[in-house]
Protein backbone atom coordinates (compact mmCIF):
# COMPACT_ATOMS: atom_id res chain seq x y z
CA UNK A 1 0.00 0.00 0.00
CA UNK A 2 1.11 3.52 -0.76
CA UNK A 3 -0.79 6.52 0.48
CA UNK A 4 -0.51 10.25 0.91
CA UNK A 5 0.00 9.57 4.63
CA UNK A 6 3.44 8.15 3.72
CA UNK A 7 4.64 11.63 2.71
CA UNK A 8 2.49 13.72 5.05
CA UNK A 9 5.56 14.83 7.02
CA UNK A 10 7.68 15.81 4.02
CA UNK A 11 7.88 19.49 3.13
CA UNK A 12 5.42 20.91 5.63
CA UNK A 13 5.60 24.70 5.76
CA UNK A 14 5.21 25.96 9.34
CA UNK A 15 5.06 29.60 8.25
CA UNK A 16 2.49 29.38 5.44
CA UNK A 17 0.75 26.18 6.51
CA UNK A 18 0.38 23.26 4.12
CA UNK A 19 3.34 22.20 2.01
CA UNK A 20 6.16 23.92 0.17
CA UNK A 21 7.77 21.39 -2.13
CA UNK A 22 9.58 22.89 -5.08
CA UNK A 23 11.39 21.48 -8.08
CA UNK A 24 14.83 20.06 -7.26
CA UNK A 25 14.86 21.42 -3.71
CA UNK A 26 15.76 19.19 -0.76
CA UNK A 27 12.13 18.30 -0.10
CA UNK A 28 11.21 17.45 -3.67
CA UNK A 29 14.36 15.35 -4.00
CA UNK A 30 13.29 13.48 -0.86
CA UNK A 31 9.90 12.81 -2.49
CA UNK A 32 11.63 11.60 -5.65
CA UNK A 33 13.62 9.16 -3.55
CA UNK A 34 10.40 8.02 -1.89
CA UNK A 35 8.78 7.51 -5.31
CA UNK A 36 11.79 5.60 -6.60
CA UNK A 37 11.65 3.28 -3.59
CA UNK A 38 7.89 2.76 -3.89
CA UNK A 39 8.22 1.96 -7.59
CA UNK A 40 11.16 -0.33 -6.85
CA UNK A 41 9.13 -2.26 -4.27
CA UNK A 42 6.71 -3.05 -7.09
CA UNK A 43 9.49 -4.18 -9.41
CA UNK A 44 9.13 -1.09 -11.63
CA UNK A 45 12.40 0.20 -13.08
CA UNK A 46 12.88 3.93 -12.55
CA UNK A 47 14.79 6.19 -14.86
CA UNK A 48 15.23 9.96 -14.95
CA UNK A 49 14.91 11.54 -18.39
CA UNK A 50 17.10 14.38 -19.68
CA UNK A 51 14.79 17.01 -18.20
CA UNK A 52 14.52 15.64 -14.70
CA UNK A 53 11.21 13.78 -15.09
CA UNK A 54 11.02 10.35 -13.43
CA UNK A 55 9.66 7.31 -15.28
CA UNK A 56 8.81 4.02 -13.55
CA UNK A 57 8.37 1.27 -16.12
CA UNK A 58 6.20 -1.77 -15.60
CA UNK A 59 7.96 -4.16 -17.95
CA UNK A 60 10.35 -3.00 -20.64
CA UNK A 61 10.32 0.67 -21.70
CA UNK A 62 9.12 1.23 -25.24
CA UNK A 63 7.34 3.50 -27.68
CA UNK A 64 3.60 4.11 -27.55
CA UNK A 65 3.31 3.43 -23.83
CA UNK A 66 0.29 3.88 -21.63
CA UNK A 67 1.50 6.52 -19.17
CA UNK A 68 -0.08 7.80 -15.99
CA UNK A 69 1.18 10.03 -13.18
CA UNK A 70 1.37 13.65 -12.09
CA UNK A 71 3.80 15.75 -10.03
CA UNK A 72 5.15 15.86 -6.48
CA UNK A 73 5.96 19.58 -6.18
CA UNK A 74 3.53 22.14 -4.76
CA UNK A 75 2.83 25.84 -4.79
CA UNK A 76 4.20 27.72 -1.76
CA UNK A 77 1.97 26.68 1.15
CA UNK A 78 -0.03 24.29 -1.04
CA UNK A 79 -2.28 21.38 -0.20
CA UNK A 80 -1.50 17.69 0.17
CA UNK A 81 -3.43 16.47 -2.89
CA UNK A 82 -2.51 18.60 -5.91
CA UNK A 83 0.06 16.43 -7.65
CA UNK A 84 0.83 13.68 -5.14
CA UNK A 85 -2.73 12.27 -5.37
CA UNK A 86 -2.10 11.47 -9.05
CA UNK A 87 1.23 9.81 -8.29
CA UNK A 88 -0.04 7.76 -5.35
CA UNK A 89 -3.18 6.78 -7.27
CA UNK A 90 -1.05 5.63 -10.20
CA UNK A 91 0.99 3.34 -7.95
CA UNK A 92 -2.16 2.02 -6.29
CA UNK A 93 -3.77 1.43 -9.68
CA UNK A 94 -0.74 -0.68 -10.63
CA UNK A 95 -1.30 -2.67 -7.40
CA UNK A 96 -4.94 -3.30 -8.29
CA UNK A 97 -4.06 -4.46 -11.80
CA UNK A 98 -1.28 -6.74 -10.59
CA UNK A 99 -3.49 -8.23 -7.89
CA UNK A 100 -5.97 -9.30 -10.53
CA UNK A 101 -3.18 -10.78 -12.65
CA UNK A 102 -3.28 -8.19 -15.39
CA UNK A 103 -0.19 -7.94 -17.57
CA UNK A 104 -0.03 -4.88 -19.81
CA UNK A 105 -0.03 -5.65 -23.50
CA UNK A 106 1.76 -2.37 -24.17
CA UNK A 107 4.67 -0.56 -22.53
CA UNK A 108 3.41 1.02 -19.31
CA UNK A 109 4.89 3.77 -17.15
CA UNK A 110 4.16 5.92 -14.11
CA UNK A 111 5.64 9.38 -14.54
CA UNK A 112 6.53 12.18 -12.12
CA UNK A 113 6.94 15.51 -13.91
CA UNK A 114 9.38 18.06 -12.51
CA UNK A 115 8.41 21.54 -11.21
CA UNK A 116 4.81 21.45 -12.41
CA UNK A 117 3.66 24.37 -10.29
CA UNK A 118 6.49 26.71 -11.19
CA UNK A 119 6.70 27.46 -7.47
CA UNK A 120 10.47 27.78 -7.56
CA UNK A 121 11.42 28.97 -11.05
CA UNK A 122 8.22 30.75 -12.07
CA UNK A 123 7.27 28.69 -15.14
CA UNK A 124 4.54 26.10 -14.65
CA UNK A 125 4.84 22.59 -16.14
CA UNK A 126 8.57 23.07 -16.59
CA UNK A 127 9.41 19.36 -16.98
CA UNK A 128 6.76 18.69 -19.61
CA UNK A 129 7.44 21.99 -21.39
CA UNK A 130 11.12 21.14 -21.68
CA UNK A 131 10.39 17.61 -22.87
CA UNK A 132 8.00 18.78 -25.59
CA UNK A 133 10.04 21.82 -26.59
CA UNK A 134 7.42 24.29 -25.35
CA UNK A 135 10.21 26.24 -23.66
CA UNK A 136 13.73 26.76 -25.00
CA UNK A 137 16.29 25.04 -22.76
CA UNK A 138 18.57 28.11 -22.63
CA UNK A 139 15.71 30.28 -21.39
CA UNK A 140 14.66 27.64 -18.87
CA UNK A 141 18.15 27.05 -17.49
CA UNK A 142 18.56 30.79 -16.91
CA UNK A 143 15.43 30.98 -14.73
CA UNK A 144 16.31 31.66 -11.12
CA UNK A 145 14.60 31.11 -7.78
CA UNK A 146 14.11 33.69 -5.03
CA UNK A 147 17.65 33.02 -3.76
CA UNK A 148 19.15 33.66 -7.18
CA UNK A 149 19.89 29.98 -7.82
CA UNK A 150 19.40 29.21 -11.51
CA UNK A 151 17.68 26.10 -12.81
CA UNK A 152 21.02 25.05 -14.28
CA UNK A 153 22.66 25.27 -10.85
CA UNK A 154 19.77 23.52 -9.14
CA UNK A 155 19.70 20.54 -11.48
CA UNK A 156 23.48 20.23 -11.36
CA UNK A 157 23.27 20.13 -7.57
CA UNK A 158 20.64 17.38 -7.94
CA UNK A 159 23.07 15.31 -10.00
CA UNK A 160 21.57 16.06 -13.43
CA UNK A 161 23.37 17.44 -16.46
CA UNK A 162 21.87 20.76 -17.62
CA UNK A 163 23.50 20.27 -21.03
CA UNK A 164 21.00 17.47 -21.66
CA UNK A 165 17.97 19.67 -21.02
CA UNK A 166 15.68 20.40 -23.94
CA UNK A 167 13.27 18.72 -26.38
CA UNK A 168 13.36 14.96 -25.96
CA UNK A 169 11.86 13.26 -29.01
CA UNK A 170 12.65 9.82 -27.67
CA UNK A 171 10.82 10.40 -24.38
CA UNK A 172 7.88 11.91 -26.25
CA UNK A 173 7.70 8.99 -28.68
CA UNK A 174 7.42 6.64 -25.75
CA UNK A 175 4.15 8.23 -24.66
CA UNK A 176 1.29 6.64 -26.58
CA UNK A 177 -1.39 8.01 -24.28
CA UNK A 178 -1.25 9.94 -21.00
CA UNK A 179 -3.88 9.83 -18.26
CA UNK A 180 -3.45 12.13 -15.26
CA UNK A 181 -5.59 11.79 -12.15
CA UNK A 182 -5.89 15.00 -10.15
CA UNK A 183 -7.86 16.43 -7.26
CA UNK A 184 -10.51 18.74 -8.71
CA UNK A 185 -9.63 22.40 -8.19
CA UNK A 186 -13.17 23.62 -8.08
CA UNK A 187 -16.64 22.52 -6.99
CA UNK A 188 -17.92 20.99 -10.21
CA UNK A 189 -18.15 17.42 -8.92
CA UNK A 190 -19.68 18.55 -5.61
CA UNK A 191 -22.48 20.24 -7.50
CA UNK A 192 -22.97 17.14 -9.67
CA UNK A 193 -22.86 14.82 -6.66
CA UNK A 194 -20.33 12.36 -8.13
CA UNK A 195 -16.85 11.39 -6.90
CA UNK A 196 -15.02 11.18 -10.23
CA UNK A 197 -15.18 13.07 -13.53
CA UNK A 198 -13.13 13.59 -16.68
CA UNK A 199 -11.61 16.82 -18.00
CA UNK A 200 -13.00 18.43 -21.12
CA UNK A 201 -10.64 21.40 -21.51
CA UNK A 202 -8.17 23.72 -19.82
CA UNK A 203 -8.55 27.49 -19.86
CA UNK A 204 -6.00 29.52 -21.82
CA UNK A 205 -3.68 30.89 -19.16
CA UNK A 206 -0.38 32.59 -18.58
CA UNK A 207 1.86 34.59 -16.28
CA UNK A 208 3.07 38.12 -16.83
CA UNK A 209 5.62 40.12 -14.86
CA UNK A 210 4.97 43.83 -14.35
CA UNK A 211 8.11 45.74 -13.33
CA UNK A 212 7.27 49.24 -12.16
CA UNK A 213 10.10 51.71 -11.51
CA UNK A 214 9.83 54.95 -9.56
CA UNK A 215 12.02 56.80 -7.12
CA UNK A 216 13.20 55.25 -3.89
CA UNK A 217 13.10 57.78 -1.07
CA UNK A 218 12.51 58.49 2.61
CA UNK A 219 9.02 57.77 3.97
CA UNK A 220 9.15 60.75 6.31
CA UNK A 221 11.21 63.35 4.53
CA UNK A 222 9.52 63.10 1.13
CA UNK A 223 6.42 65.25 0.74
CA UNK A 224 3.43 63.48 -0.79
CA UNK A 225 3.49 65.76 -3.85
CA UNK A 226 7.13 64.91 -4.50
CA UNK A 227 6.70 61.16 -4.69
CA UNK A 228 7.05 58.80 -7.61
CA UNK A 229 5.86 55.73 -5.77
CA UNK A 230 5.69 52.47 -7.76
CA UNK A 231 3.64 50.82 -4.99
CA UNK A 232 0.80 53.25 -5.65
CA UNK A 233 0.89 52.27 -9.32
CA UNK A 234 1.11 48.58 -8.38
CA UNK A 235 -1.98 48.87 -6.18
CA UNK A 236 -3.90 50.26 -9.15
CA UNK A 237 -2.67 47.44 -11.38
CA UNK A 238 -4.16 44.97 -8.89
CA UNK A 239 -7.49 46.80 -9.09
CA UNK A 240 -7.26 46.98 -12.89
CA UNK A 241 -6.80 43.19 -12.97
CA UNK A 242 -10.00 42.73 -10.98
CA UNK A 243 -11.88 45.15 -13.25
CA UNK A 244 -10.60 43.68 -16.50
CA UNK A 245 -11.34 40.07 -15.59
CA UNK A 246 -14.79 40.93 -14.21
CA UNK A 247 -15.73 42.54 -17.51
CA UNK A 248 -14.95 39.43 -19.58
CA UNK A 249 -17.24 36.43 -19.15
CA UNK A 250 -15.46 33.55 -17.41
CA UNK A 251 -12.10 35.33 -17.17
CA UNK A 252 -9.91 35.24 -14.07
CA UNK A 253 -7.03 37.54 -13.16
CA UNK A 254 -4.94 37.32 -10.02
CA UNK A 255 -1.99 39.12 -8.48
CA UNK A 256 -0.69 36.66 -5.91
CA UNK A 257 2.89 37.83 -5.72
CA UNK A 258 4.36 41.29 -5.38
CA UNK A 259 7.91 42.24 -4.42
CA UNK A 260 8.84 45.81 -3.49
CA UNK A 261 12.48 46.77 -3.76
CA UNK A 262 14.13 47.36 -1.31
CA UNK A 263 11.16 46.46 0.91
CA UNK A 264 11.49 48.59 4.06
CA UNK A 265 8.62 49.91 6.16
CA UNK A 266 10.02 53.45 6.16
CA UNK A 267 11.13 53.41 2.53
CA UNK A 268 9.26 54.44 -0.62
CA UNK A 269 10.19 51.55 -2.93
CA UNK A 270 12.31 52.33 -5.96
CA UNK A 271 10.63 49.54 -7.88
CA UNK A 272 7.89 46.94 -7.52
CA UNK A 273 7.63 43.67 -9.38
CA UNK A 274 4.26 41.99 -9.48
CA UNK A 275 3.08 38.88 -11.25
CA UNK A 276 -0.26 38.60 -13.02
CA UNK A 277 -1.92 35.23 -13.60
CA UNK A 278 -4.69 35.60 -16.20
CA UNK A 279 -7.00 32.98 -17.68
CA UNK A 280 -10.08 32.75 -19.88
CA UNK A 281 -11.99 30.32 -22.09
CA UNK A 282 -10.05 31.17 -25.22
CA UNK A 283 -6.89 32.88 -26.33
CA UNK A 284 -8.57 36.05 -27.60
CA UNK A 285 -10.31 36.71 -24.29
CA UNK A 286 -7.19 35.98 -22.27
CA UNK A 287 -5.13 38.30 -24.46
CA UNK A 288 -7.80 40.99 -24.24
CA UNK A 289 -7.80 40.87 -20.44
CA UNK A 290 -4.01 41.15 -20.29
CA UNK A 291 -3.98 43.96 -22.87
CA UNK A 292 -6.50 45.92 -20.81
CA UNK A 293 -4.48 45.47 -17.62
CA UNK A 294 -1.25 46.39 -19.41
CA UNK A 295 -2.80 49.57 -20.80
CA UNK A 296 -4.09 50.49 -17.35
CA UNK A 297 -0.62 49.83 -15.90
CA UNK A 298 1.00 52.22 -18.39
CA UNK A 299 -1.56 54.87 -17.57
CA UNK A 300 -1.33 54.64 -13.77
CA UNK A 301 2.47 54.41 -13.89
CA UNK A 302 2.64 57.58 -16.00
CA UNK A 303 0.29 59.39 -13.60
CA UNK A 304 2.62 58.50 -10.75
CA UNK A 305 5.77 59.50 -12.67
CA UNK A 306 6.84 55.87 -12.90
CA UNK A 307 7.59 53.54 -15.80
CA UNK A 308 6.40 50.00 -16.32
CA UNK A 309 7.56 47.08 -18.43
CA UNK A 310 5.41 43.98 -18.95
CA UNK A 311 6.96 40.65 -19.89
CA UNK A 312 5.24 37.36 -20.58
CA UNK A 313 6.81 34.59 -18.52
CA UNK A 314 4.67 31.73 -19.77
CA UNK A 315 1.55 31.13 -21.81
CA UNK A 316 -0.58 28.14 -22.67
CA UNK A 317 -3.36 28.23 -25.25
CA UNK A 318 -6.75 26.68 -24.57
CA UNK A 319 -6.47 22.90 -24.41
CA UNK A 320 -9.33 20.72 -25.59
CA UNK A 321 -8.63 17.16 -24.55
CA UNK A 322 -8.81 14.40 -27.17
CA UNK A 323 -12.54 13.81 -27.58
CA UNK A 324 -12.19 10.15 -28.58
CA UNK A 325 -10.09 9.34 -25.55
CA UNK A 326 -12.32 11.38 -23.25
CA UNK A 327 -15.41 9.49 -24.44
CA UNK A 328 -13.61 6.17 -24.10
CA UNK A 329 -12.57 6.98 -20.54
CA UNK A 330 -16.08 8.10 -19.68
CA UNK A 331 -17.54 4.90 -21.19
CA UNK A 332 -15.16 2.69 -19.22
CA UNK A 333 -16.36 4.47 -16.09
CA UNK A 334 -20.02 4.06 -16.96
CA UNK A 335 -20.54 7.61 -18.16
CA UNK A 336 -18.98 10.13 -15.81
CA UNK A 337 -19.37 13.89 -16.36
CA UNK A 338 -16.84 15.98 -18.25
CA UNK A 339 -15.67 19.23 -16.66
CA UNK A 340 -13.46 22.10 -17.79
CA UNK A 341 -10.34 22.81 -15.73
CA UNK A 342 -9.44 26.28 -14.57
CA UNK A 343 -5.99 25.00 -13.68
CA UNK A 344 -3.12 24.09 -15.98
CA UNK A 345 -1.57 20.60 -15.94
CA UNK A 346 1.23 18.62 -17.56
CA UNK A 347 -1.57 16.76 -19.36
CA UNK A 348 -2.40 20.07 -21.03
CA UNK A 349 1.16 20.50 -22.28
CA UNK A 350 1.29 16.95 -23.59
CA UNK A 351 -2.15 17.25 -25.22
CA UNK A 352 -0.60 19.07 -28.16
CA UNK A 353 1.48 15.99 -28.95
CA UNK A 354 -0.29 12.82 -27.78
CA UNK A 355 -3.82 11.89 -26.74
CA UNK A 356 -4.24 12.84 -23.09
CA UNK A 357 -7.05 12.59 -20.58
CA UNK A 358 -7.59 13.63 -16.98
CA UNK A 359 -9.63 12.17 -14.18
CA UNK A 360 -10.77 14.52 -11.41
CA UNK A 361 -11.52 13.45 -7.85
CA UNK A 362 -14.18 15.40 -5.95
CA UNK A 363 -12.93 18.19 -3.70
CA UNK A 364 -15.60 18.97 -1.07
CA UNK A 365 -14.75 22.65 -0.70
CA UNK A 366 -13.26 23.30 -4.12
CA UNK A 367 -10.26 24.92 -2.40
CA UNK A 368 -6.88 24.19 -3.99
CA UNK A 369 -3.38 25.69 -3.90
CA UNK A 370 -4.03 26.20 -0.17
CA UNK A 371 -3.67 24.04 2.95
CA UNK A 372 -7.45 23.42 3.07
CA UNK A 373 -7.36 21.44 -0.19
CA UNK A 374 -9.03 18.10 0.50
CA UNK A 375 -10.57 14.93 -0.88
CA UNK A 376 -12.41 12.26 1.14
CA UNK A 377 -10.71 8.87 1.47
CA UNK A 378 -13.67 7.13 -0.19
CA UNK A 379 -13.47 9.48 -3.18
CA UNK A 380 -9.71 8.96 -3.48
CA UNK A 381 -10.34 5.20 -3.44
CA UNK A 382 -12.98 5.61 -6.15
CA UNK A 383 -10.43 7.57 -8.16
CA UNK A 384 -7.88 4.76 -7.91
CA UNK A 385 -10.43 2.16 -9.02
CA UNK A 386 -11.48 4.39 -11.92
CA UNK A 387 -7.87 4.97 -12.96
CA UNK A 388 -7.11 1.24 -12.81
CA UNK A 389 -10.12 0.49 -15.03
CA UNK A 390 -9.07 3.07 -17.58
CA UNK A 391 -5.45 1.93 -17.65
CA UNK A 392 -6.52 -1.71 -18.00
CA UNK A 393 -8.66 -0.83 -21.01
CA UNK A 394 -5.93 1.26 -22.63
CA UNK A 395 -3.06 -1.18 -21.98
CA UNK A 396 -4.74 -4.47 -22.78
ZN1 LIG B 1 -1.33 19.76 -10.09
GROMACS .gro file of N, CA, C and O in nm, residues 203-208 210 234-257 274-282 285-294 296 315 342-343:
model
  216
  203UNK      N    1  -0.851   2.608  -1.946
  203UNK     CA    2  -0.855   2.749  -1.986
  203UNK      C    3  -0.720   2.793  -2.043
  203UNK      O    4  -0.615   2.747  -1.998
  204UNK      N    5  -0.722   2.885  -2.139
  204UNK     CA    6  -0.600   2.952  -2.182
  204UNK      C    7  -0.548   3.031  -2.062
  204UNK      O    8  -0.625   3.095  -1.991
  205UNK      N    9  -0.419   3.023  -2.036
  205UNK     CA   10  -0.368   3.089  -1.916
  205UNK      C   11  -0.221   3.122  -1.929
  205UNK      O   12  -0.148   3.059  -2.004
  206UNK      N   13  -0.179   3.222  -1.854
  206UNK     CA   14  -0.038   3.259  -1.858
  206UNK      C   15   0.001   3.344  -1.738
  206UNK      O   16  -0.083   3.377  -1.653
  207UNK      N   17   0.131   3.377  -1.736
  207UNK     CA   18   0.186   3.459  -1.628
  207UNK      C   19   0.263   3.574  -1.689
  207UNK      O   20   0.342   3.555  -1.782
  208UNK      N   21   0.239   3.692  -1.635
  208UNK     CA   22   0.307   3.812  -1.683
  208UNK      C   23   0.371   3.885  -1.565
  208UNK      O   24   0.311   3.896  -1.458
  210UNK      N   25   0.505   4.238  -1.423
  210UNK     CA   26   0.497   4.383  -1.435
  210UNK      C   27   0.608   4.441  -1.348
  210UNK      O   28   0.605   4.423  -1.226
  234UNK      N   29   0.134   5.003  -0.848
  234UNK     CA   30   0.111   4.858  -0.838
  234UNK      C   31  -0.028   4.829  -0.782
  234UNK      O   32  -0.099   4.739  -0.829
  235UNK      N   33  -0.066   4.908  -0.679
  235UNK     CA   34  -0.198   4.887  -0.618
  235UNK      C   35  -0.308   4.905  -0.723
  235UNK      O   36  -0.407   4.831  -0.725
  236UNK      N   37  -0.288   5.002  -0.812
  236UNK     CA   38  -0.390   5.026  -0.915
  236UNK      C   39  -0.388   4.918  -1.023
  236UNK      O   40  -0.491   4.891  -1.086
  237UNK      N   41  -0.272   4.857  -1.044
  237UNK     CA   42  -0.267   4.744  -1.138
  237UNK      C   43  -0.349   4.627  -1.082
  237UNK      O   44  -0.422   4.559  -1.156
  238UNK      N   45  -0.338   4.605  -0.952
  238UNK     CA   46  -0.416   4.497  -0.889
  238UNK      C   47  -0.566   4.522  -0.910
  238UNK      O   48  -0.641   4.431  -0.947
  239UNK      N   49  -0.607   4.646  -0.890
  239UNK     CA   50  -0.749   4.680  -0.909
  239UNK      C   51  -0.789   4.670  -1.056
  239UNK      O   52  -0.899   4.626  -1.089
  240UNK      N   53  -0.697   4.708  -1.145
  240UNK     CA   54  -0.726   4.698  -1.289
  240UNK      C   55  -0.744   4.552  -1.329
  240UNK      O   56  -0.827   4.520  -1.415
  241UNK      N   57  -0.668   4.463  -1.266
  241UNK     CA   58  -0.680   4.319  -1.297
  241UNK      C   59  -0.819   4.270  -1.258
  241UNK      O   60  -0.885   4.198  -1.334
  242UNK      N   61  -0.865   4.312  -1.141
  242UNK     CA   62  -1.000   4.273  -1.098
  242UNK      C   63  -1.106   4.325  -1.196
  242UNK      O   64  -1.196   4.254  -1.238
  243UNK      N   65  -1.091   4.452  -1.234
  243UNK     CA   66  -1.188   4.515  -1.325
  243UNK      C   67  -1.189   4.447  -1.460
  243UNK      O   68  -1.294   4.414  -1.514
  244UNK      N   69  -1.069   4.424  -1.515
  244UNK     CA   70  -1.060   4.368  -1.650
  244UNK      C   71  -1.118   4.227  -1.656
  244UNK      O   72  -1.193   4.193  -1.748
  245UNK      N   73  -1.086   4.146  -1.555
  245UNK     CA   74  -1.134   4.007  -1.559
  245UNK      C   75  -1.285   4.001  -1.533
  245UNK      O   76  -1.355   3.916  -1.590
  246UNK      N   77  -1.335   4.092  -1.451
  246UNK     CA   78  -1.479   4.093  -1.421
  246UNK      C   79  -1.560   4.131  -1.544
  246UNK      O   80  -1.674   4.088  -1.561
  247UNK      N   81  -1.498   4.208  -1.633
  247UNK     CA   82  -1.573   4.254  -1.751
  247UNK      C   83  -1.574   4.153  -1.865
  247UNK      O   84  -1.644   4.171  -1.963
  248UNK      N   85  -1.497   4.045  -1.853
  248UNK     CA   86  -1.495   3.943  -1.958
  248UNK      C   87  -1.552   3.813  -1.901
  248UNK      O   88  -1.502   3.763  -1.800
  249UNK      N   89  -1.654   3.759  -1.967
  249UNK     CA   90  -1.724   3.643  -1.915
  249UNK      C   91  -1.628   3.525  -1.892
  249UNK      O   92  -1.557   3.483  -1.983
  250UNK      N   93  -1.625   3.474  -1.771
  250UNK     CA   94  -1.546   3.355  -1.741
  250UNK      C   95  -1.398   3.381  -1.718
  250UNK      O   96  -1.323   3.287  -1.690
  251UNK      N   97  -1.354   3.506  -1.733
  251UNK     CA   98  -1.210   3.533  -1.717
  251UNK      C   99  -1.172   3.539  -1.569
  251UNK      O  100  -1.256   3.566  -1.483
  252UNK      N  101  -1.044   3.512  -1.542
  252UNK     CA  102  -0.991   3.524  -1.407
  252UNK      C  103  -0.857   3.594  -1.414
  252UNK      O  104  -0.776   3.565  -1.503
  253UNK      N  105  -0.833   3.686  -1.322
  253UNK     CA  106  -0.703   3.754  -1.316
  253UNK      C  107  -0.665   3.769  -1.170
  253UNK      O  108  -0.748   3.805  -1.087
  254UNK      N  109  -0.540   3.738  -1.140
  254UNK     CA  110  -0.494   3.732  -1.002
  254UNK      C  111  -0.355   3.791  -0.990
  254UNK      O  112  -0.269   3.762  -1.072
  255UNK      N  113  -0.335   3.873  -0.887
  255UNK     CA  114  -0.199   3.912  -0.848
  255UNK      C  115  -0.173   3.847  -0.713
  255UNK      O  116  -0.227   3.890  -0.611
  256UNK      N  117  -0.094   3.740  -0.715
  256UNK     CA  118  -0.069   3.666  -0.591
  256UNK      C  119   0.072   3.687  -0.539
  256UNK      O  120   0.108   3.633  -0.434
  257UNK      N  121   0.149   3.765  -0.612
  257UNK     CA  122   0.289   3.783  -0.572
  257UNK      C  123   0.334   3.923  -0.610
  257UNK      O  124   0.311   3.966  -0.724
  274UNK      N  125   0.543   4.280  -0.983
  274UNK     CA  126   0.426   4.199  -0.948
  274UNK      C  127   0.397   4.103  -1.063
  274UNK      O  128   0.432   4.129  -1.178
  275UNK      N  129   0.335   3.992  -1.026
  275UNK     CA  130   0.308   3.888  -1.125
  275UNK      C  131   0.158   3.871  -1.142
  275UNK      O  132   0.086   3.851  -1.044
  276UNK      N  133   0.116   3.876  -1.267
  276UNK     CA  134  -0.026   3.860  -1.302
  276UNK      C  135  -0.047   3.720  -1.357
  276UNK      O  136   0.026   3.675  -1.446
  277UNK      N  137  -0.146   3.650  -1.303
  277UNK     CA  138  -0.192   3.523  -1.360
  277UNK      C  139  -0.328   3.553  -1.421
  277UNK      O  140  -0.418   3.600  -1.352
  278UNK      N  141  -0.342   3.532  -1.553
  278UNK     CA  142  -0.469   3.560  -1.620
  278UNK      C  143  -0.513   3.439  -1.702
  278UNK      O  144  -0.430   3.371  -1.763
  279UNK      N  145  -0.645   3.415  -1.701
  279UNK     CA  146  -0.700   3.298  -1.768
  279UNK      C  147  -0.839   3.330  -1.824
  279UNK      O  148  -0.911   3.410  -1.765
  280UNK      N  149  -0.872   3.264  -1.933
  280UNK     CA  150  -1.008   3.275  -1.988
  280UNK      C  151  -1.033   3.158  -2.080
  280UNK      O  152  -0.942   3.081  -2.110
  281UNK      N  153  -1.159   3.148  -2.128
  281UNK     CA  154  -1.199   3.032  -2.209
  281UNK      C  155  -1.117   3.016  -2.336
  281UNK      O  156  -1.094   2.905  -2.382
  282UNK      N  157  -1.080   3.128  -2.397
  282UNK     CA  158  -1.005   3.117  -2.522
  282UNK      C  159  -0.892   3.219  -2.524
  282UNK      O  160  -0.882   3.306  -2.437
  285UNK      N  161  -0.985   3.607  -2.554
  285UNK     CA  162  -1.031   3.671  -2.429
  285UNK      C  163  -0.918   3.688  -2.330
  285UNK      O  164  -0.909   3.790  -2.261
  286UNK      N  165  -0.831   3.588  -2.321
  286UNK     CA  166  -0.719   3.598  -2.227
  286UNK      C  167  -0.629   3.714  -2.267
  286UNK      O  168  -0.589   3.797  -2.183
  287UNK      N  169  -0.599   3.721  -2.397
  287UNK     CA  170  -0.513   3.830  -2.446
  287UNK      C  171  -0.578   3.967  -2.423
  287UNK      O  172  -0.510   4.064  -2.392
  288UNK      N  173  -0.710   3.971  -2.441
  288UNK     CA  174  -0.780   4.099  -2.424
  288UNK      C  175  -0.773   4.145  -2.279
  288UNK      O  176  -0.753   4.264  -2.251
  289UNK      N  177  -0.787   4.052  -2.186
  289UNK     CA  178  -0.780   4.087  -2.044
  289UNK      C  179  -0.640   4.141  -2.011
  289UNK      O  180  -0.625   4.245  -1.945
  290UNK      N  181  -0.538   4.072  -2.060
  290UNK     CA  182  -0.401   4.115  -2.029
  290UNK      C  183  -0.370   4.250  -2.096
  290UNK      O  184  -0.305   4.336  -2.036
  291UNK      N  185  -0.421   4.268  -2.218
  291UNK     CA  186  -0.398   4.396  -2.287
  291UNK      C  187  -0.462   4.511  -2.209
  291UNK      O  188  -0.402   4.619  -2.196
  292UNK      N  189  -0.581   4.486  -2.156
  292UNK     CA  190  -0.650   4.592  -2.081
  292UNK      C  191  -0.573   4.625  -1.953
  292UNK      O  192  -0.555   4.743  -1.918
  293UNK      N  193  -0.523   4.523  -1.886
  293UNK     CA  194  -0.448   4.547  -1.762
  293UNK      C  195  -0.315   4.617  -1.793
  293UNK      O  196  -0.274   4.708  -1.720
  294UNK      N  197  -0.252   4.577  -1.902
  294UNK     CA  198  -0.125   4.639  -1.941
  294UNK      C  199  -0.144   4.787  -1.973
  294UNK      O  200  -0.062   4.872  -1.935
  296UNK      N  201  -0.381   4.979  -1.862
  296UNK     CA  202  -0.409   5.049  -1.735
  296UNK      C  203  -0.279   5.070  -1.658
  296UNK      O  204  -0.258   5.175  -1.597
  315UNK      N  205   0.291   3.108  -2.127
  315UNK     CA  206   0.155   3.113  -2.181
  315UNK      C  207   0.116   2.977  -2.236
  315UNK      O  208   0.197   2.908  -2.298
  342UNK      N  209  -0.998   2.493  -1.466
  342UNK     CA  210  -0.944   2.628  -1.457
  342UNK      C  211  -0.795   2.628  -1.433
  342UNK      O  212  -0.730   2.732  -1.440
  343UNK      N  213  -0.741   2.513  -1.401
  343UNK     CA  214  -0.599   2.500  -1.368
  343UNK      C  215  -0.523   2.436  -1.484
  343UNK      O  216  -0.579   2.356  -1.557
   0.00000   0.00000   0.00000
